[in-house]
Amino acid sequence: MRSSVVLGDLRVQKMARAGGGWSYTIVWPDVTVDEEADSYLRTHEGSGSQKTYAYYLVDHMRWRVRERLTTETITILDLFRYQGAVGAQVNMPYGQPWRVPPKRPYQTPALQVLAACLKGFYLHQCAVRGVNPELRDALDTRRLPTQADRNRALLGHVKTSMPANPLAPKGGTRRRHPKMLPNGTRPELMDVVNTARDRMVVTWLSDTSLRIGGLTGLHLVDLHLRDNAPCGDCQSPHIHVCHRWGNVNGAAAKIKPDWAMVDGVITKGEIYRVSPAMVSSYYEYMTTEYAQFAAGHGMLLIQLSGPRRGEPWSADAARGMLRRAGRRADLPGRIKPQAFRHQFTNNVMDVTDNDPHVAKAVGNWASAQMVDEVYGHPDLHSPQFVTALNKVWGEEE
């Protein structure tokens, strides 16, 4: 078993930044910084990728210790072996599995992130330290551009090649059918949650495409829950999701558009329209639980019990609440916040006749093309579908 192997106990070290937020590096048991990992992670300073890459990289470096490999001696075949040991399909023997219970093998999305992390790390080391040119040549590969690549790029029609990652798993880059919520999730959860705060969370996740980090990172000043708010960004009731490094609960919005405080009013950021049900749930929460326990920090969601009552509520705590509520309601599977986002987008596509441009605007997605690829689907019972099928069958003139 992996737990019986002495790995040197490499770990990720979290450090507070002077300007707010956190930085991540990798340290050894004696608290000395691993210079290779630190030099690469510094290239992602100030981005959310730094934390993600730090945890992927520390796992890989522990595996290197077991395999007695270094940056100077590792080969592309060793990296393929590691990919196989953590869950990738590789056509070669990879030795002992690395991610063993209770940990689960990486799935395709995680393998894609891991591949990007490993390629970036080793290309950085090969360039900075001038070592292992064979590995550098094996990783620095190119491919022919696809039509999607040409469409995304400025002067895409003149592109002749694109960077490729030999470590990336084969297959599509997007999940065609993301996991939706079980039928009846919203009313079932509303019946079993215990507080006005939790009812508000279920309502706000159900009626928008908010991510959990954005929701738990909201401040009261971000909420413009009336018509014609002074920000001028939206005439209807709405909220501004603003990326802040210094939130006490560690919550941060994934997307980082510019925002500003102008004469005491939040402007710009990610803007989400709010429903009447969201406004009602907000006032129920604010006039009962928030008014009783708030500690003056200005954040929307607070802890309601325990020694830290009144302090900001974290994204992990919100995930735990949804997971426990799903079990109490006997809902199948694990209720996750991102499933609400998928369900909301799918519902918008259904009521707009699969118009990806409307779904993109409503859900603050990056592109209409992505929305169409992932959520677009024909209505098998629509008159247009039935007519087209009957014509093909020769049943209709």
mmCIF file of C-alpha atoms in Angstrom:
data_model
loop_
_atom_site.group_PDB
_atom_site.id
_atom_site.type_symbol
_atom_site.label_atom_id
_atom_site.label_comp_id
_atom_site.label_asym_id
_atom_site.label_seq_id
_atom_site.Cartn_x
_atom_site.Cartn_y
_atom_site.Cartn_z
ATOM 1 C CA MET A 1 0.000 0.000 0.000
ATOM 2 C CA ARG A 2 1.111 3.545 -0.718
ATOM 3 C CA SER A 3 0.720 4.564 2.934
ATOM 4 C CA SER A 4 3.527 2.144 3.897
ATOM 5 C CA VAL A 5 6.057 3.862 1.618
ATOM 6 C CA VAL A 6 8.228 6.622 3.072
ATOM 7 C CA LEU A 7 7.757 9.544 0.694
ATOM 8 C CA GLY A 8 9.625 12.314 2.463
ATOM 9 C CA ASP A 9 6.324 13.973 3.413
ATOM 10 C CA LEU A 10 6.402 16.734 0.820
ATOM 11 C CA ARG A 11 3.454 19.051 1.361
ATOM 12 C CA VAL A 12 1.805 22.176 0.028
ATOM 13 C CA GLN A 13 2.460 25.295 2.094
ATOM 14 C CA LYS A 14 -0.132 28.084 2.092
ATOM 15 C CA MET A 15 1.141 31.626 2.726
ATOM 16 C CA ALA A 16 -0.767 34.871 3.222
ATOM 17 C CA ARG A 17 0.099 37.576 0.708
ATOM 18 C CA ALA A 18 0.711 41.155 1.785
ATOM 19 C CA GLY A 19 -1.893 42.478 -0.644
ATOM 20 C CA GLY A 20 -4.527 39.925 0.361
ATOM 21 C CA GLY A 21 -5.102 36.390 -0.805
ATOM 22 C CA TRP A 22 -2.818 33.386 -0.642
ATOM 23 C CA SER A 23 0.252 31.992 -2.335
ATOM 24 C CA TYR A 24 1.168 28.309 -2.535
ATOM 25 C CA THR A 25 4.483 26.511 -2.664
ATOM 26 C CA ILE A 26 5.843 23.038 -1.853
ATOM 27 C CA VAL A 27 8.089 22.331 1.127
ATOM 28 C CA TRP A 28 10.026 19.362 2.512
ATOM 29 C CA PRO A 29 9.642 17.972 6.064
ATOM 30 C CA ASP A 30 12.296 20.382 7.394
ATOM 31 C CA VAL A 31 10.233 23.267 5.939
ATOM 32 C CA THR A 32 12.802 24.064 3.258
ATOM 33 C CA VAL A 33 11.183 25.186 0.034
ATOM 34 C CA ASP A 34 11.515 22.942 -2.998
ATOM 35 C CA GLU A 35 13.192 25.342 -5.395
ATOM 36 C CA GLU A 36 12.038 23.595 -8.573
ATOM 37 C CA ALA A 37 8.378 23.613 -7.599
ATOM 38 C CA ASP A 38 8.556 27.130 -6.177
ATOM 39 C CA SER A 39 10.116 28.636 -9.306
ATOM 40 C CA TYR A 40 7.353 27.144 -11.469
ATOM 41 C CA LEU A 41 4.479 28.028 -9.132
ATOM 42 C CA ARG A 42 5.703 31.626 -8.967
ATOM 43 C CA THR A 43 4.907 31.939 -12.673
ATOM 44 C CA HIS A 44 1.233 31.551 -11.668
ATOM 45 C CA GLU A 45 1.341 34.046 -8.798
ATOM 46 C CA GLY A 46 -1.984 35.829 -8.391
ATOM 47 C CA SER A 47 -4.034 33.242 -10.298
ATOM 48 C CA GLY A 48 -6.290 30.448 -9.149
ATOM 49 C CA SER A 49 -4.141 27.990 -11.096
ATOM 50 C CA GLN A 50 -1.336 28.278 -8.553
ATOM 51 C CA LYS A 51 -3.270 26.430 -5.846
ATOM 52 C CA THR A 52 -4.531 23.775 -8.260
ATOM 53 C CA TYR A 53 -1.113 23.138 -9.763
ATOM 54 C CA ALA A 54 0.527 23.012 -6.311
ATOM 55 C CA TYR A 55 -1.630 20.082 -5.207
ATOM 56 C CA TYR A 56 -1.216 18.212 -8.487
ATOM 57 C CA LEU A 57 2.519 18.839 -8.463
ATOM 58 C CA VAL A 58 3.104 17.705 -4.876
ATOM 59 C CA ASP A 59 1.441 14.383 -5.671
ATOM 60 C CA HIS A 60 3.690 13.938 -8.689
ATOM 61 C CA MET A 61 6.813 14.838 -6.709
ATOM 62 C CA ARG A 62 5.931 12.270 -4.038
ATOM 63 C CA TRP A 63 5.671 9.690 -6.815
ATOM 64 C CA ARG A 64 9.097 10.781 -8.094
ATOM 65 C CA VAL A 65 10.566 10.128 -4.653
ATOM 66 C CA ARG A 66 9.189 6.595 -4.692
ATOM 67 C CA GLU A 67 10.516 5.991 -8.205
ATOM 68 C CA ARG A 68 13.912 7.590 -7.420
ATOM 69 C CA LEU A 69 13.605 10.016 -10.308
ATOM 70 C CA THR A 70 14.696 13.637 -10.693
ATOM 71 C CA THR A 71 14.176 16.326 -13.297
ATOM 72 C CA GLU A 72 17.513 15.407 -14.825
ATOM 73 C CA THR A 73 16.705 11.690 -15.161
ATOM 74 C CA ILE A 74 12.954 11.526 -15.818
ATOM 75 C CA THR A 75 11.796 10.659 -19.349
ATOM 76 C CA ILE A 76 8.586 11.059 -21.296
ATOM 77 C CA LEU A 77 7.895 7.339 -20.734
ATOM 78 C CA ASP A 78 8.146 7.906 -16.984
ATOM 79 C CA LEU A 79 5.526 10.639 -17.262
ATOM 80 C CA PHE A 80 3.274 8.276 -19.215
ATOM 81 C CA ARG A 81 3.780 5.688 -16.460
ATOM 82 C CA TYR A 82 2.745 8.248 -13.848
ATOM 83 C CA GLN A 83 -0.349 9.154 -15.860
ATOM 84 C CA GLY A 84 -1.279 5.481 -15.956
ATOM 85 C CA ALA A 85 -0.655 5.053 -12.231
ATOM 86 C CA VAL A 86 -3.115 7.856 -11.401
ATOM 87 C CA GLY A 87 -5.888 6.739 -13.734
ATOM 88 C CA ALA A 88 -5.100 7.427 -17.408
ATOM 89 C CA GLN A 89 -5.435 4.799 -20.119
ATOM 90 C CA VAL A 90 -1.874 4.121 -21.305
ATOM 91 C CA ASN A 91 -0.715 1.349 -23.634
ATOM 92 C CA MET A 92 2.216 0.302 -21.503
ATOM 93 C CA PRO A 93 2.921 -1.242 -18.087
ATOM 94 C CA TYR A 94 2.939 1.503 -15.454
ATOM 95 C CA GLY A 95 3.743 -0.470 -12.325
ATOM 96 C CA GLN A 96 2.008 -0.061 -8.980
ATOM 97 C CA PRO A 97 -1.134 2.138 -8.920
ATOM 98 C CA TRP A 98 -0.451 5.406 -7.149
ATOM 99 C CA ARG A 99 -3.897 6.674 -6.197
ATOM 100 C CA VAL A 100 -5.240 3.884 -4.031
ATOM 101 C CA PRO A 101 -8.349 3.859 -1.767
ATOM 102 C CA PRO A 102 -9.654 6.002 -0.202
ATOM 103 C CA LYS A 103 -8.363 8.202 -3.028
ATOM 104 C CA ARG A 104 -9.925 7.651 -6.430
ATOM 105 C CA PRO A 105 -8.170 7.614 -9.827
ATOM 106 C CA TYR A 106 -8.273 10.869 -11.742
ATOM 107 C CA GLN A 107 -11.040 11.234 -14.310
ATOM 108 C CA THR A 108 -10.583 12.876 -17.714
ATOM 109 C CA PRO A 109 -11.002 16.532 -16.609
ATOM 110 C CA ALA A 110 -8.469 16.065 -13.793
ATOM 111 C CA LEU A 111 -6.064 14.284 -16.138
ATOM 112 C CA GLN A 112 -6.252 17.219 -18.547
ATOM 113 C CA VAL A 113 -5.297 19.658 -15.771
ATOM 114 C CA LEU A 114 -2.535 17.311 -14.597
ATOM 115 C CA ALA A 115 -1.140 17.059 -18.134
ATOM 116 C CA ALA A 116 -1.004 20.854 -18.435
ATOM 117 C CA CYS A 117 0.690 21.120 -15.039
ATOM 118 C CA LEU A 118 3.362 18.509 -15.811
ATOM 119 C CA LYS A 119 4.146 19.884 -19.256
ATOM 120 C CA GLY A 120 4.459 23.424 -17.907
ATOM 121 C CA PHE A 121 6.583 22.322 -14.959
ATOM 122 C CA TYR A 122 9.116 20.311 -16.949
ATOM 123 C CA LEU A 123 9.384 22.751 -19.844
ATOM 124 C CA HIS A 124 10.027 25.492 -17.275
ATOM 125 C CA GLN A 125 12.750 23.452 -15.560
ATOM 126 C CA CYS A 126 14.387 22.430 -18.828
ATOM 127 C CA ALA A 127 14.513 26.055 -19.992
ATOM 128 C CA VAL A 128 15.633 27.653 -16.708
ATOM 129 C CA ARG A 129 18.167 25.029 -15.683
ATOM 130 C CA GLY A 130 19.229 23.828 -19.136
ATOM 131 C CA VAL A 131 18.754 20.134 -18.320
ATOM 132 C CA ASN A 132 17.134 17.088 -19.934
ATOM 133 C CA PRO A 133 16.885 18.289 -23.561
ATOM 134 C CA GLU A 134 15.374 14.940 -24.595
ATOM 135 C CA LEU A 135 12.363 15.510 -22.328
ATOM 136 C CA ARG A 136 12.026 19.084 -23.532
ATOM 137 C CA ASP A 137 11.907 17.977 -27.172
ATOM 138 C CA ALA A 138 9.368 15.248 -26.359
ATOM 139 C CA LEU A 139 7.049 17.692 -24.589
ATOM 140 C CA ASP A 140 7.410 20.646 -26.967
ATOM 141 C CA THR A 141 5.238 19.223 -29.741
ATOM 142 C CA ARG A 142 2.858 20.825 -32.256
ATOM 143 C CA ARG A 143 -0.310 19.787 -34.086
ATOM 144 C CA LEU A 144 -2.395 21.020 -36.991
ATOM 145 C CA PRO A 145 -4.984 23.666 -36.024
ATOM 146 C CA THR A 146 -8.647 22.730 -35.995
ATOM 147 C CA GLN A 147 -11.391 24.975 -37.320
ATOM 148 C CA ALA A 148 -12.251 25.920 -33.742
ATOM 149 C CA ASP A 149 -8.622 26.986 -33.188
ATOM 150 C CA ARG A 150 -8.757 29.172 -36.284
ATOM 151 C CA ASN A 151 -12.056 30.732 -35.211
ATOM 152 C CA ARG A 152 -10.702 31.661 -31.788
ATOM 153 C CA ALA A 153 -7.412 33.149 -32.985
ATOM 154 C CA LEU A 154 -6.693 36.552 -34.444
ATOM 155 C CA LEU A 155 -5.640 35.955 -38.063
ATOM 156 C CA GLY A 156 -6.499 32.307 -37.512
ATOM 157 C CA HIS A 157 -6.551 31.649 -41.261
ATOM 158 C CA VAL A 158 -2.750 31.952 -41.389
ATOM 159 C CA LYS A 159 -2.067 29.576 -38.501
ATOM 160 C CA THR A 160 -0.228 26.443 -39.553
ATOM 161 C CA SER A 161 0.293 24.729 -36.170
ATOM 162 C CA MET A 162 -0.772 24.786 -32.533
ATOM 163 C CA PRO A 163 0.929 23.659 -29.306
ATOM 164 C CA ALA A 164 0.079 20.079 -28.341
ATOM 165 C CA ASN A 165 0.429 18.159 -25.093
ATOM 166 C CA PRO A 166 1.460 14.513 -25.514
ATOM 167 C CA LEU A 167 0.441 13.828 -21.908
ATOM 168 C CA ALA A 168 -3.172 14.932 -22.381
ATOM 169 C CA PRO A 169 -5.782 12.142 -22.408
ATOM 170 C CA LYS A 170 -7.290 11.263 -25.733
ATOM 171 C CA GLY A 171 -10.862 12.168 -26.574
ATOM 172 C CA GLY A 172 -13.050 15.248 -26.428
ATOM 173 C CA THR A 173 -12.268 18.182 -24.221
ATOM 174 C CA ARG A 174 -15.828 18.724 -23.002
ATOM 175 C CA ARG A 175 -18.332 16.553 -21.230
ATOM 176 C CA ARG A 176 -21.293 16.307 -23.591
ATOM 177 C CA HIS A 177 -23.848 15.564 -20.887
ATOM 178 C CA PRO A 178 -22.867 17.188 -17.569
ATOM 179 C CA LYS A 179 -24.392 15.801 -14.412
ATOM 180 C CA MET A 180 -27.782 17.350 -13.740
ATOM 181 C CA LEU A 181 -29.743 17.440 -10.500
ATOM 182 C CA PRO A 182 -32.102 14.559 -9.706
ATOM 183 C CA ASN A 183 -35.755 15.246 -10.460
ATOM 184 C CA GLY A 184 -37.455 17.260 -7.732
ATOM 185 C CA THR A 185 -34.204 18.342 -6.089
ATOM 186 C CA ARG A 186 -35.251 21.886 -5.214
ATOM 187 C CA PRO A 187 -38.534 21.123 -3.398
ATOM 188 C CA GLU A 188 -37.014 18.079 -1.701
ATOM 189 C CA LEU A 189 -34.085 20.123 -0.386
ATOM 190 C CA MET A 190 -36.344 22.944 0.736
ATOM 191 C CA ASP A 191 -38.278 20.451 2.849
ATOM 192 C CA VAL A 192 -35.215 19.225 4.732
ATOM 193 C CA VAL A 193 -32.895 22.241 5.155
ATOM 194 C CA ASN A 194 -32.964 23.654 8.642
ATOM 195 C CA THR A 195 -32.288 27.388 8.370
ATOM 196 C CA ALA A 196 -33.301 30.463 6.390
ATOM 197 C CA ARG A 197 -29.677 30.751 5.250
ATOM 198 C CA ASP A 198 -29.727 27.252 3.776
ATOM 199 C CA ARG A 199 -33.072 27.904 2.064
ATOM 200 C CA MET A 200 -31.578 31.044 0.556
ATOM 201 C CA VAL A 201 -28.551 29.116 -0.720
ATOM 202 C CA VAL A 202 -30.741 26.491 -2.406
ATOM 203 C CA THR A 203 -32.918 29.221 -3.944
ATOM 204 C CA TRP A 204 -30.005 31.305 -5.210
ATOM 205 C CA LEU A 205 -28.195 28.311 -6.716
ATOM 206 C CA SER A 206 -31.431 27.106 -8.365
ATOM 207 C CA ASP A 207 -32.384 30.464 -9.923
ATOM 208 C CA THR A 208 -28.975 31.512 -11.251
ATOM 209 C CA SER A 209 -25.800 29.967 -12.606
ATOM 210 C CA LEU A 210 -23.775 31.171 -9.611
ATOM 211 C CA ARG A 211 -20.687 29.188 -8.673
ATOM 212 C CA ILE A 212 -20.333 28.327 -5.013
ATOM 213 C CA GLY A 213 -17.154 30.391 -4.623
ATOM 214 C CA GLY A 214 -18.918 33.439 -6.005
ATOM 215 C CA LEU A 215 -21.954 32.918 -3.768
ATOM 216 C CA THR A 216 -20.008 32.462 -0.530
ATOM 217 C CA GLY A 217 -17.742 35.392 -1.473
ATOM 218 C CA LEU A 218 -20.612 37.888 -1.768
ATOM 219 C CA HIS A 219 -20.600 41.043 0.340
ATOM 220 C CA LEU A 220 -23.743 42.965 1.215
ATOM 221 C CA VAL A 221 -22.578 45.870 -0.957
ATOM 222 C CA ASP A 222 -22.598 43.529 -3.973
ATOM 223 C CA LEU A 223 -26.370 43.141 -3.791
ATOM 224 C CA HIS A 224 -28.566 45.549 -5.769
ATOM 225 C CA LEU A 225 -31.945 43.973 -5.135
ATOM 226 C CA ARG A 226 -34.149 46.744 -6.487
ATOM 227 C CA ASP A 227 -34.953 48.321 -9.827
ATOM 228 C CA ASN A 228 -32.740 51.079 -11.227
ATOM 229 C CA ALA A 229 -29.842 50.607 -8.839
ATOM 230 C CA PRO A 230 -27.303 53.474 -8.905
ATOM 231 C CA CYS A 231 -24.564 51.309 -10.447
ATOM 232 C CA GLY A 232 -26.210 51.716 -13.853
ATOM 233 C CA ASP A 233 -25.120 48.246 -14.975
ATOM 234 C CA CYS A 234 -28.576 46.643 -14.913
ATOM 235 C CA GLN A 235 -32.029 48.170 -14.477
ATOM 236 C CA SER A 236 -33.513 45.048 -12.851
ATOM 237 C CA PRO A 237 -32.577 43.629 -9.431
ATOM 238 C CA HIS A 238 -29.157 41.991 -9.686
ATOM 239 C CA ILE A 239 -25.934 41.113 -7.884
ATOM 240 C CA HIS A 240 -22.290 41.837 -8.666
ATOM 241 C CA VAL A 241 -19.902 38.913 -8.206
ATOM 242 C CA CYS A 242 -16.486 40.488 -7.559
ATOM 243 C CA HIS A 243 -13.239 38.576 -7.248
ATOM 244 C CA ARG A 244 -11.570 39.474 -3.950
ATOM 245 C CA TRP A 245 -8.320 37.954 -2.715
ATOM 246 C CA GLY A 246 -8.801 38.955 0.891
ATOM 247 C CA ASN A 247 -12.100 37.303 1.860
ATOM 248 C CA VAL A 248 -11.863 36.008 5.422
ATOM 249 C CA ASN A 249 -13.494 32.692 4.516
ATOM 250 C CA GLY A 250 -11.145 32.085 1.572
ATOM 251 C CA ALA A 251 -13.995 32.198 -0.965
ATOM 252 C CA ALA A 252 -13.193 33.752 -4.321
ATOM 253 C CA ALA A 253 -15.004 34.123 -7.628
ATOM 254 C CA LYS A 254 -13.563 32.017 -10.430
ATOM 255 C CA ILE A 255 -13.926 34.710 -13.090
ATOM 256 C CA LYS A 256 -12.060 37.980 -12.489
ATOM 257 C CA PRO A 257 -13.585 40.839 -14.512
ATOM 258 C CA ASP A 258 -12.726 44.336 -13.364
ATOM 259 C CA TRP A 259 -14.918 45.888 -10.699
ATOM 260 C CA ALA A 260 -14.822 49.093 -8.730
ATOM 261 C CA MET A 261 -16.376 50.940 -5.815
ATOM 262 C CA VAL A 262 -17.601 54.319 -7.086
ATOM 263 C CA ASP A 263 -19.070 56.699 -4.479
ATOM 264 C CA GLY A 264 -19.858 53.730 -2.256
ATOM 265 C CA VAL A 265 -21.553 51.766 -5.049
ATOM 266 C CA ILE A 266 -20.177 48.537 -6.545
ATOM 267 C CA THR A 267 -19.972 48.573 -10.342
ATOM 268 C CA LYS A 268 -19.062 45.990 -13.004
ATOM 269 C CA GLY A 269 -17.848 42.509 -12.038
ATOM 270 C CA GLU A 270 -19.967 39.511 -13.060
ATOM 271 C CA ILE A 271 -23.611 40.550 -13.069
ATOM 272 C CA TYR A 272 -26.435 38.099 -12.360
ATOM 273 C CA ARG A 273 -30.140 38.917 -12.502
ATOM 274 C CA VAL A 274 -32.078 37.799 -9.425
ATOM 275 C CA SER A 275 -35.555 36.316 -9.189
ATOM 276 C CA PRO A 276 -38.388 37.411 -6.854
ATOM 277 C CA ALA A 277 -37.881 34.166 -4.926
ATOM 278 C CA MET A 278 -34.231 35.082 -4.381
ATOM 279 C CA VAL A 279 -35.195 38.495 -3.013
ATOM 280 C CA SER A 280 -37.787 36.952 -0.677
ATOM 281 C CA SER A 281 -35.336 34.369 0.660
ATOM 282 C CA TYR A 282 -32.765 37.126 1.214
ATOM 283 C CA TYR A 283 -35.104 39.231 3.354
ATOM 284 C CA GLU A 284 -36.215 36.195 5.362
ATOM 285 C CA TYR A 285 -32.572 35.403 6.140
ATOM 286 C CA MET A 286 -31.527 39.002 6.846
ATOM 287 C CA THR A 287 -34.409 39.780 9.217
ATOM 288 C CA THR A 288 -33.972 36.617 11.270
ATOM 289 C CA GLU A 289 -30.636 34.813 11.406
ATOM 290 C CA TYR A 290 -28.334 37.484 10.000
ATOM 291 C CA ALA A 291 -29.732 40.201 12.236
ATOM 292 C CA GLN A 292 -29.198 37.952 15.254
ATOM 293 C CA PHE A 293 -25.654 36.734 14.603
ATOM 294 C CA ALA A 294 -23.898 39.099 12.152
ATOM 295 C CA ALA A 295 -20.460 40.285 13.265
ATOM 296 C CA GLY A 296 -20.068 43.406 11.104
ATOM 297 C CA HIS A 297 -17.643 41.958 8.561
ATOM 298 C CA GLY A 298 -19.953 42.783 5.659
ATOM 299 C CA MET A 299 -20.162 39.353 4.045
ATOM 300 C CA LEU A 300 -23.523 37.825 3.156
ATOM 301 C CA LEU A 301 -23.354 34.227 4.390
ATOM 302 C CA ILE A 302 -22.426 33.571 8.014
ATOM 303 C CA GLN A 303 -22.000 30.630 10.356
ATOM 304 C CA LEU A 304 -25.016 30.124 12.580
ATOM 305 C CA SER A 305 -23.655 27.820 15.276
ATOM 306 C CA GLY A 306 -20.488 26.796 17.042
ATOM 307 C CA PRO A 307 -17.665 28.895 18.507
ATOM 308 C CA ARG A 308 -17.255 30.868 15.239
ATOM 309 C CA ARG A 309 -20.902 31.866 15.030
ATOM 310 C CA GLY A 310 -21.357 35.068 13.045
ATOM 311 C CA GLU A 311 -18.125 34.675 11.064
ATOM 312 C CA PRO A 312 -18.188 34.260 7.257
ATOM 313 C CA TRP A 313 -19.379 30.877 5.972
ATOM 314 C CA SER A 314 -16.989 29.019 3.673
ATOM 315 C CA ALA A 315 -17.591 27.333 0.317
ATOM 316 C CA ASP A 316 -16.657 23.944 1.815
ATOM 317 C CA ALA A 317 -19.271 24.414 4.530
ATOM 318 C CA ALA A 318 -21.905 25.187 1.884
ATOM 319 C CA ARG A 319 -20.953 22.061 -0.057
ATOM 320 C CA GLY A 320 -21.263 20.027 3.128
ATOM 321 C CA MET A 321 -24.706 21.446 3.842
ATOM 322 C CA LEU A 322 -25.939 20.452 0.373
ATOM 323 C CA ARG A 323 -24.434 16.990 0.685
ATOM 324 C CA ARG A 324 -26.099 16.337 4.049
ATOM 325 C CA ALA A 325 -29.419 17.775 2.912
ATOM 326 C CA GLY A 326 -29.344 15.532 -0.146
ATOM 327 C CA ARG A 327 -28.881 12.491 2.076
ATOM 328 C CA ARG A 328 -31.731 13.530 4.365
ATOM 329 C CA ALA A 329 -33.980 13.963 1.329
ATOM 330 C CA ASP A 330 -32.953 10.513 0.006
ATOM 331 C CA LEU A 331 -31.854 12.045 -3.305
ATOM 332 C CA PRO A 332 -29.706 9.780 -5.491
ATOM 333 C CA GLY A 333 -26.028 10.590 -5.783
ATOM 334 C CA ARG A 334 -24.182 13.490 -4.213
ATOM 335 C CA ILE A 335 -25.708 16.959 -4.498
ATOM 336 C CA LYS A 336 -22.991 19.339 -5.708
ATOM 337 C CA PRO A 337 -23.205 23.097 -6.313
ATOM 338 C CA GLN A 338 -22.046 22.868 -9.944
ATOM 339 C CA ALA A 339 -25.013 20.609 -10.737
ATOM 340 C CA PHE A 340 -27.310 23.583 -10.066
ATOM 341 C CA ARG A 341 -25.349 25.600 -12.636
ATOM 342 C CA HIS A 342 -25.670 22.824 -15.209
ATOM 343 C CA GLN A 343 -29.374 22.381 -14.485
ATOM 344 C CA PHE A 344 -30.089 26.105 -14.752
ATOM 345 C CA THR A 345 -28.328 26.377 -18.115
ATOM 346 C CA ASN A 346 -30.088 23.280 -19.397
ATOM 347 C CA ASN A 347 -33.452 24.739 -18.343
ATOM 348 C CA VAL A 348 -32.708 28.029 -20.106
ATOM 349 C CA MET A 349 -31.822 26.137 -23.281
ATOM 350 C CA ASP A 350 -35.120 24.216 -23.057
ATOM 351 C CA VAL A 351 -37.313 27.311 -22.803
ATOM 352 C CA THR A 352 -35.428 29.264 -25.503
ATOM 353 C CA ASP A 353 -35.527 26.550 -28.181
ATOM 354 C CA ASN A 354 -31.831 25.790 -27.653
ATOM 355 C CA ASP A 355 -30.648 29.359 -28.200
ATOM 356 C CA PRO A 356 -27.047 29.296 -26.901
ATOM 357 C CA HIS A 357 -26.667 33.081 -27.095
ATOM 358 C CA VAL A 358 -29.448 33.646 -24.574
ATOM 359 C CA ALA A 359 -28.086 30.901 -22.296
ATOM 360 C CA LYS A 360 -24.596 32.413 -22.525
ATOM 361 C CA ALA A 361 -25.859 35.851 -21.482
ATOM 362 C CA VAL A 362 -28.123 34.545 -18.712
ATOM 363 C CA GLY A 363 -25.509 32.203 -17.273
ATOM 364 C CA ASN A 364 -22.376 34.326 -17.776
ATOM 365 C CA TRP A 365 -20.728 31.581 -19.793
ATOM 366 C CA ALA A 366 -17.536 32.226 -21.735
ATOM 367 C CA SER A 367 -18.912 31.462 -25.201
ATOM 368 C CA ALA A 368 -22.147 30.552 -26.932
ATOM 369 C CA GLN A 369 -20.300 27.846 -28.874
ATOM 370 C CA MET A 370 -19.350 26.057 -25.657
ATOM 371 C CA VAL A 371 -22.933 26.279 -24.362
ATOM 372 C CA ASP A 372 -24.261 24.840 -27.631
ATOM 373 C CA GLU A 373 -21.745 21.973 -27.640
ATOM 374 C CA VAL A 374 -22.382 20.954 -24.039
ATOM 375 C CA TYR A 375 -26.055 21.760 -23.457
ATOM 376 C CA GLY A 376 -27.594 21.899 -26.928
ATOM 377 C CA HIS A 377 -29.899 18.979 -27.649
ATOM 378 C CA PRO A 378 -32.901 18.346 -29.883
ATOM 379 C CA ASP A 379 -36.395 18.013 -28.454
ATOM 380 C CA LEU A 380 -37.396 14.504 -29.531
ATOM 381 C CA HIS A 381 -41.067 15.392 -29.196
ATOM 382 C CA SER A 382 -41.129 18.788 -30.918
ATOM 383 C CA PRO A 383 -43.330 19.172 -34.046
ATOM 384 C CA GLN A 384 -40.280 20.093 -36.121
ATOM 385 C CA PHE A 385 -38.429 16.952 -35.063
ATOM 386 C CA VAL A 386 -41.422 14.695 -35.729
ATOM 387 C CA THR A 387 -42.071 16.304 -39.125
ATOM 388 C CA ALA A 388 -38.446 15.924 -40.195
ATOM 389 C CA LEU A 389 -38.358 12.296 -39.103
ATOM 390 C CA ASN A 390 -41.613 11.458 -40.884
ATOM 391 C CA LYS A 391 -40.294 13.014 -44.084
ATOM 392 C CA VAL A 392 -37.163 10.895 -43.916
ATOM 393 C CA TRP A 393 -39.287 7.808 -43.333
ATOM 394 C CA GLY A 394 -41.511 8.712 -46.293
ATOM 395 C CA GLU A 395 -44.568 8.960 -44.069
ATOM 396 C CA GLU A 396 -45.336 12.554 -44.972
ATOM 397 C CA GLU A 397 -45.397 14.432 -48.255
#
